[in-house]
Amino acid sequence: MKLGMIKVSIVGAAGYSGLELIKILINHPEVEIKHLYGSRSAGNRIEEVHPSLRGMISKEIELFNESDINDTNLLFIALPSGQAIQYVKAAYESGIKVIDLGGDFRLSKITDYNKYYKHDHSAPELLNKAVYGLSEWNESEIANAAIVANPGCYPTSVLLPLIPLIKEGVVDHSFISIISYSGTSGAGKSAAENMIFSEVNESVRAYKVGSHQHMPEIKKYLELFSGIEPTFSFVPHLLPITRGIYTTIQVKVDKNADAILCMEIFNKYYSNTPFVRIIHPLIPEIKNVTYTNFCDIGFSINNGIITILSTIDNLIKGAAGQAVQNMNIMFGLDQQEGLLKCSKKHLQQI
Amino acid sequence: MKLGMIKVSIVGAAGYSGLELIKILINHPEVEIKHLYGSRSAGNRIEEVHPSLRGMISKEIELFNESDINDTNLLFIALPSGQAIQYVKAAYESGIKVIDLGGDFRLSKITDYNKYYKHDHSAPELLNKAVYGLSEWNESEIANAAIVANPGCYPTSVLLPLIPLIKEGVVDHSFISIISYSGTSGAGKSAAENMIFSEVNESVRAYKVGSHQHMPEIKKYLELFSGIEPTFSFVPHLLPITRGIYTTIQVKVDKNADAILCMEIFNKYYSNTPFVRIIHPLIPEIKNVTYTNFCDIGFSINNGIITILSTIDNLIKGAAGQAVQNMNIMFGLDQQEGLLKCSKKHLQQI
Amino acid sequence: MKLGMIKVSIVGAAGYSGLELIKILINHPEVEIKHLYGSRSAGNRIEEVHPSLRGMISKEIELFNESDINDTNLLFIALPSGQAIQYVKAAYESGIKVIDLGGDFRLSKITDYNKYYKHDHSAPELLNKAVYGLSEWNESEIANAAIVANPGCYPTSVLLPLIPLIKEGVVDHSFISIISYSGTSGAGKSAAENMIFSEVNESVRAYKVGSHQHMPEIKKYLELFSGIEPTFSFVPHLLPITRGIYTTIQVKVDKNADAILCMEIFNKYYSNTPFVRIIHPLIPEIKNVTYTNFCDIGFSINNGIITILSTIDNLIKGAAGQAVQNMNIMFGLDQQEGLLKCSKKHLQQI
Amino acid sequence: MKLGMIKVSIVGAAGYSGLELIKILINHPEVEIKHLYGSRSAGNRIEEVHPSLRGMISKEIELFNESDINDTNLLFIALPSGQAIQYVKAAYESGIKVIDLGGDFRLSKITDYNKYYKHDHSAPELLNKAVYGLSEWNESEIANAAIVANPGCYPTSVLLPLIPLIKEGVVDHSFISIISYSGTSGAGKSAAENMIFSEVNESVRAYKVGSHQHMPEIKKYLELFSGIEPTFSFVPHLLPITRGIYTTIQVKVDKNADAILCMEIFNKYYSNTPFVRIIHPLIPEIKNVTYTNFCDIGFSINNGIITILSTIDNLIKGAAGQAVQNMNIMFGLDQQEGLLKCSKKHLQQI
């Protein structure tokens, strides 16, 4: 073990985000994995639960034990919403940094938890300690955070392309249409009749129209980062693919805002961010970002309406990848460490 | 052969829409298939070109021959756009009814053909002879038409849910966001590098943003059937499935227009149409309409915005099925003949 | 209702085979559906459970009630194995004909039920009353049967191509390699973690190697119909598609048995069967048989080994379609009635 | 650039294997990419041809130029069969090491090239200079090779599980049944009507039954590495997934050869190979090896027949990954360098 290695543990190692975290972290040069925690899976070895990991890591999944926590520098929590609160609290009280990949610390209002997540919040006093982990927009806050609320997958795909245009005042924020399509891994690994292959394959369906829990998250952070309160409608759809989100945003654009101006705006905010690729006039495709931490953004203006297209891998930039990006920020490393050797910043040095 | 059987021939029998037409028509009790025409495929038997048809039909594909045309009552044309014009002309001049499944007779302006279809139109004098075959909105015109321009797949999925709401004045027609996702069969059977399985699978991409040839068609017929000139933005996307279109429309809705009013509006226009199913408050799913002539429509109102969801099988209601529905109308049969034995109208008689 | 209509009821209407049965039967000209039975789904309407049926049928799902049974001529049972026995018994004792789409009456030995199905059999006295419903090989028995044990999906795909070659003694029956791949609908509609889309998509896995419950069924009926006891190895695999089975059989072939002889053998048994298509030298493809009752068979001989390829739709020829074919046989109708208007026999009359 | 970096160039950078090579090599700590060569794609930048590479590498694709070759230590060739010969010859004559990912140097007999690859061979004098790059079986030969013929994807999945059992004499080599299923990326990136999404999706088909070009390769190397001439039948099938091969082998096994003995045999050959995982009694699944260089092998013995299951990613262990593994061997690096940080050998040191 290198001196100064970051010792990390993961709660929820048996799920899909847990698996992606492990895959990234075992190749991260500055990280040592200490504990993998689970509940139903505890007692099994991680390579039994995720056979793809055989030959890459061998470790028993443990029940979380608060007394272990002190040999860890950072706790990742990859659990369904509502289940992370106790672990965040334990870590916070022990002075251990924590990144929650779920939704338990992204919102401010208890009523929003009741309404959208259908449960109470048992540690409301910690909500204002948590920093939103949208790496490209909150870097300095993240660097000093005790608790990072890692963004949701849909919000990441919506906020990255939309914040700059709203903030610069070039779009009509009174009605923004946001249509997202997601692969199935976003729904996690639990059995459910409407998620079996025969029900999802060769089909598409919208779901939670007007009631998805990512709506208050999008609203809160659009406002926080742009300074403007927009009105939007968000409709998620289920895609018959495993990984990837495709988001299509339509909004009226100022008469003065042509493609050149929009490109300037995107460049203003993203020319130095390694994981956002403004690919205009090309069209984003999910397959170009899967298994990467990239967010690809394209756009087109027609008849006074701008169409913005963005795509991410929901498990990487929408979950585990952005979590590691945030870990890098929190521990003073290059954002790209362990995520990709040759990315944009390195290219510019060539 | 029954006396009074409708004798039909098909130009473009080797393509996907041709195949669907054949599958429907061989089970249609009032139809006899006379000729199957092709160009590259001529000389082969239809069951060699479409092996799924073995044991169901056996017939040689012929080169089109104008002198044959008189033993046909109705000519279906299932060709890529731009290629149907000569056949429509031949049929029209011989007094044979014709249904063109392509786009060659849907628009009015030659300039639109130049701009969106990238070719000239060699029979502009016939454009105003053609009747648009949106069965639910143009039945009496279709009944008497010499030439039916069968609707495009995307327009069918957009017009059916949108016309009633615009016509009744309950939505803000100054900005309508229309997002459609289509399976790959809409692109036909030709080889193209960006349509091979490895390029389409596990991905999504928008395409022809702001320039799709179905835009002027949607515009023309929204106006024709609603009497109002709306402004909309339409973005088609490619789905990694074979069949089906899913369309999501978002538009500001009148304060007075609640779900009950919208349901009344839909019922006003569709309570007696056998193939439109208003399934509110359920959510449409592509798999519920594939291999059928149904269009399923759902909707939801939130924060002053109505989200309308519609889905069809692009090869059936979006092509061959609607064509047969129009044939039934043209020849005085029940609209559902050959399409589905027990559909809505029959149910109501039970 | 036509005089003489066959009145049928279905136990297990909420499952996938139940849905396919309904879709076929509502278009069958000689059938009236009396009751749809379910357990968990009872009290709901069938079009709520299967939204694709809206506008085609409207009926409440009932709890099975033995006193109803007398208004039914034929009871279809489409339940997971082990659950059909009581319904078969009730129908048999009431003198009602019954077709069981599950495995409860296909085997002869109670020990095989214990070993392969992992349960006892509560009505062993009825096992020898049941007739195996492999339509092409057991027509006269089926015609007079009180109980038809409809074949399993894998066995149908294996028996149809293999029986003729074994029976005619042209293959070395001491070692037959049988590899089958099936779509996911064969596993039914129940939620299971290893059947969710994310686990099945973009993957393949063998399962139940050497222990699948269709092995004793294949063994029993290969012997019954060929008169020879073969030794075979059967390995099923799960495919990331919804419908269809593809079976590849390899076995040493007699030196004298060339392609011409094999073709003669297949023709001897299948030239008059409407649903078996010997397509040699073409290669079967799943997509050519899905949504049909066809079994496509091809073969190739190389280096003394014959490779036989067969494909069916597991829900049609492998379940509901063959069940209706058997119903037609039991009630003296043309085998093809309700299954396909223009199939092989009709073609020969043209 | 580090001193001692291996300078590599790639012919065929625009194809799927070229893309995988680039993705692996830009993260390889001991490699510098010098030239990317193409023909149709020459003049474009590699990140335009493969948009997924944006932000990871930026380089123009060049036409191959023999005078460049001296700044390269190793030339990778990732071209369709028949097209590599001139580049291999040029490299060989300049004393540059070369790894050909295609089939042009795997066979010994010109007649086999005529029969299976349908072309002549323009440099037969080099055939005996080429060393077969099955890393686990030919390491010392590879280490000193001037020309490495990288194995085909199917042969890799067949040879790794089969050689040990044949070599140890525990299976009946007079009839081995080999059934393989492959994802579509194995067919490359060229447009072909039978490879478009609509033709491949929701289907399976066997192809080249008894005539696939990998048959003589399997035969040659089964014999070379086991010392025994086996008789086998090989049938490849096309799967509706992008990446992965699943191979199922059935063969009679010695009465004495139980699972324990077979496990010992596999361990004898693979206990120290980092990329072969013997996972018995687990069942291999394609998804556990995609995007990795692993070959997972399982097996099961029933009724005197052993079923062997193996799976690889056809683009990694079946092409680019094994090529890099061979490069590592040729240049004295750890086999795993650049392929996976924490694999089996490293684990054993923990």
Tab-separated table of C-alpha atoms in Angstrom, chain A residues 5 23 25-31 47-48 50-58 197 201-202 274 277-279 282 285 287-292 294 296 336 340-345 347, chain D residues 5 23 25-31 47-48 50-58 197 201-202 274 277-279 282 285 287-292 294 296 336 340-345 347:
chain	number	residue	atom	x	y	z
A	5	MET	CA	-3.562	6.037	-0.218
A	23	LYS	CA	-14.559	-1.486	-10.919
A	25	LEU	CA	-11.684	2.075	-7.600
A	26	ILE	CA	-9.630	-1.084	-8.079
A	27	ASN	CA	-7.950	0.683	-10.966
A	28	HIS	CA	-7.539	3.995	-9.134
A	29	PRO	CA	-3.854	4.478	-8.283
A	30	GLU	CA	-4.498	6.420	-5.071
A	31	VAL	CA	-7.201	4.299	-3.488
A	47	GLU	CA	-16.814	-11.923	-6.445
A	48	GLU	CA	-19.673	-14.351	-5.785
A	50	HIS	CA	-20.625	-9.957	-8.943
A	51	PRO	CA	-18.955	-12.805	-10.871
A	52	SER	CA	-17.481	-10.314	-13.310
A	53	LEU	CA	-15.111	-9.258	-10.506
A	54	ARG	CA	-13.444	-12.689	-10.151
A	55	GLY	CA	-9.735	-12.344	-10.522
A	56	MET	CA	-9.936	-8.606	-9.943
A	57	ILE	CA	-10.847	-8.381	-6.274
A	58	SER	CA	-11.563	-10.913	-3.543
A	197	PHE	CA	-36.868	-8.685	-19.756
A	201	ASN	CA	-37.732	-5.485	-24.310
A	202	GLU	CA	-38.985	-4.101	-27.653
A	274	PRO	CA	-12.530	17.250	-18.762
A	277	ARG	CA	-17.864	17.378	-24.445
A	278	ILE	CA	-19.753	20.016	-26.453
A	279	ILE	CA	-19.976	18.229	-29.776
A	282	LEU	CA	-22.681	16.569	-34.122
A	285	GLU	CA	-25.304	9.072	-29.180
A	287	LYS	CA	-23.017	4.476	-27.266
A	288	ASN	CA	-20.316	7.160	-27.377
A	289	VAL	CA	-20.516	7.740	-23.614
A	290	THR	CA	-21.336	4.335	-22.121
A	291	TYR	CA	-18.606	3.019	-19.839
A	292	THR	CA	-17.186	6.559	-19.575
A	294	PHE	CA	-18.361	11.866	-20.263
A	296	ASP	CA	-21.885	14.710	-24.516
A	336	GLN	CA	-9.713	12.552	-13.826
A	340	LEU	CA	-9.530	8.052	-17.731
A	341	LYS	CA	-5.910	8.535	-18.421
A	342	CYS	CA	-5.979	10.562	-21.571
A	343	SER	CA	-8.803	13.021	-21.292
A	344	LYS	CA	-9.318	16.572	-22.370
A	345	LYS	CA	-6.923	18.287	-20.010
A	347	LEU	CA	-4.746	16.401	-24.512
D	5	MET	CA	8.047	3.330	-24.458
D	23	LYS	CA	-8.936	2.352	-26.196
D	25	LEU	CA	-3.372	1.342	-25.780
D	26	ILE	CA	-4.072	4.939	-24.697
D	27	ASN	CA	-4.304	3.596	-21.150
D	28	HIS	CA	-1.248	1.346	-21.454
D	29	PRO	CA	1.589	2.841	-19.403
D	30	GLU	CA	4.358	1.546	-21.667
D	31	VAL	CA	2.966	2.420	-25.073
D	47	GLU	CA	-12.013	11.141	-33.054
D	48	GLU	CA	-14.271	12.020	-35.975
D	50	HIS	CA	-14.921	7.147	-33.539
D	51	PRO	CA	-16.671	9.975	-31.641
D	52	SER	CA	-16.362	8.023	-28.401
D	53	LEU	CA	-12.634	8.831	-28.495
D	54	ARG	CA	-13.100	12.615	-28.320
D	55	GLY	CA	-11.153	14.009	-25.435
D	56	MET	CA	-9.084	10.836	-25.191
D	57	ILE	CA	-6.951	10.990	-28.315
D	58	SER	CA	-6.649	13.361	-31.233
D	197	PHE	CA	-30.717	-3.869	-36.929
D	201	ASN	CA	-32.817	-7.979	-33.692
D	202	GLU	CA	-35.149	-10.452	-31.941
D	274	PRO	CA	-4.359	-14.389	-15.385
D	277	ARG	CA	-11.163	-18.204	-15.099
D	278	ILE	CA	-12.340	-21.764	-14.457
D	279	ILE	CA	-15.608	-21.021	-12.688
D	282	LEU	CA	-20.852	-21.806	-11.879
D	285	GLU	CA	-22.437	-15.584	-18.687
D	287	LYS	CA	-22.024	-10.177	-19.408
D	288	ASN	CA	-19.357	-11.225	-16.921
D	289	VAL	CA	-16.596	-11.019	-19.552
D	290	THR	CA	-17.633	-8.184	-21.860
D	291	TYR	CA	-15.180	-5.283	-21.838
D	292	THR	CA	-12.538	-7.594	-20.298
D	294	PHE	CA	-11.146	-12.848	-19.510
D	296	ASP	CA	-14.687	-17.841	-18.390
D	336	GLN	CA	-1.648	-8.013	-17.885
D	340	LEU	CA	-6.379	-4.851	-16.029
D	341	LYS	CA	-4.595	-3.680	-12.976
D	342	CYS	CA	-5.837	-6.112	-10.385
D	343	SER	CA	-6.076	-9.495	-12.018
D	344	LYS	CA	-5.411	-13.018	-10.861
D	345	LYS	CA	-1.652	-12.876	-10.498
D	347	LEU	CA	-4.445	-11.150	-6.260
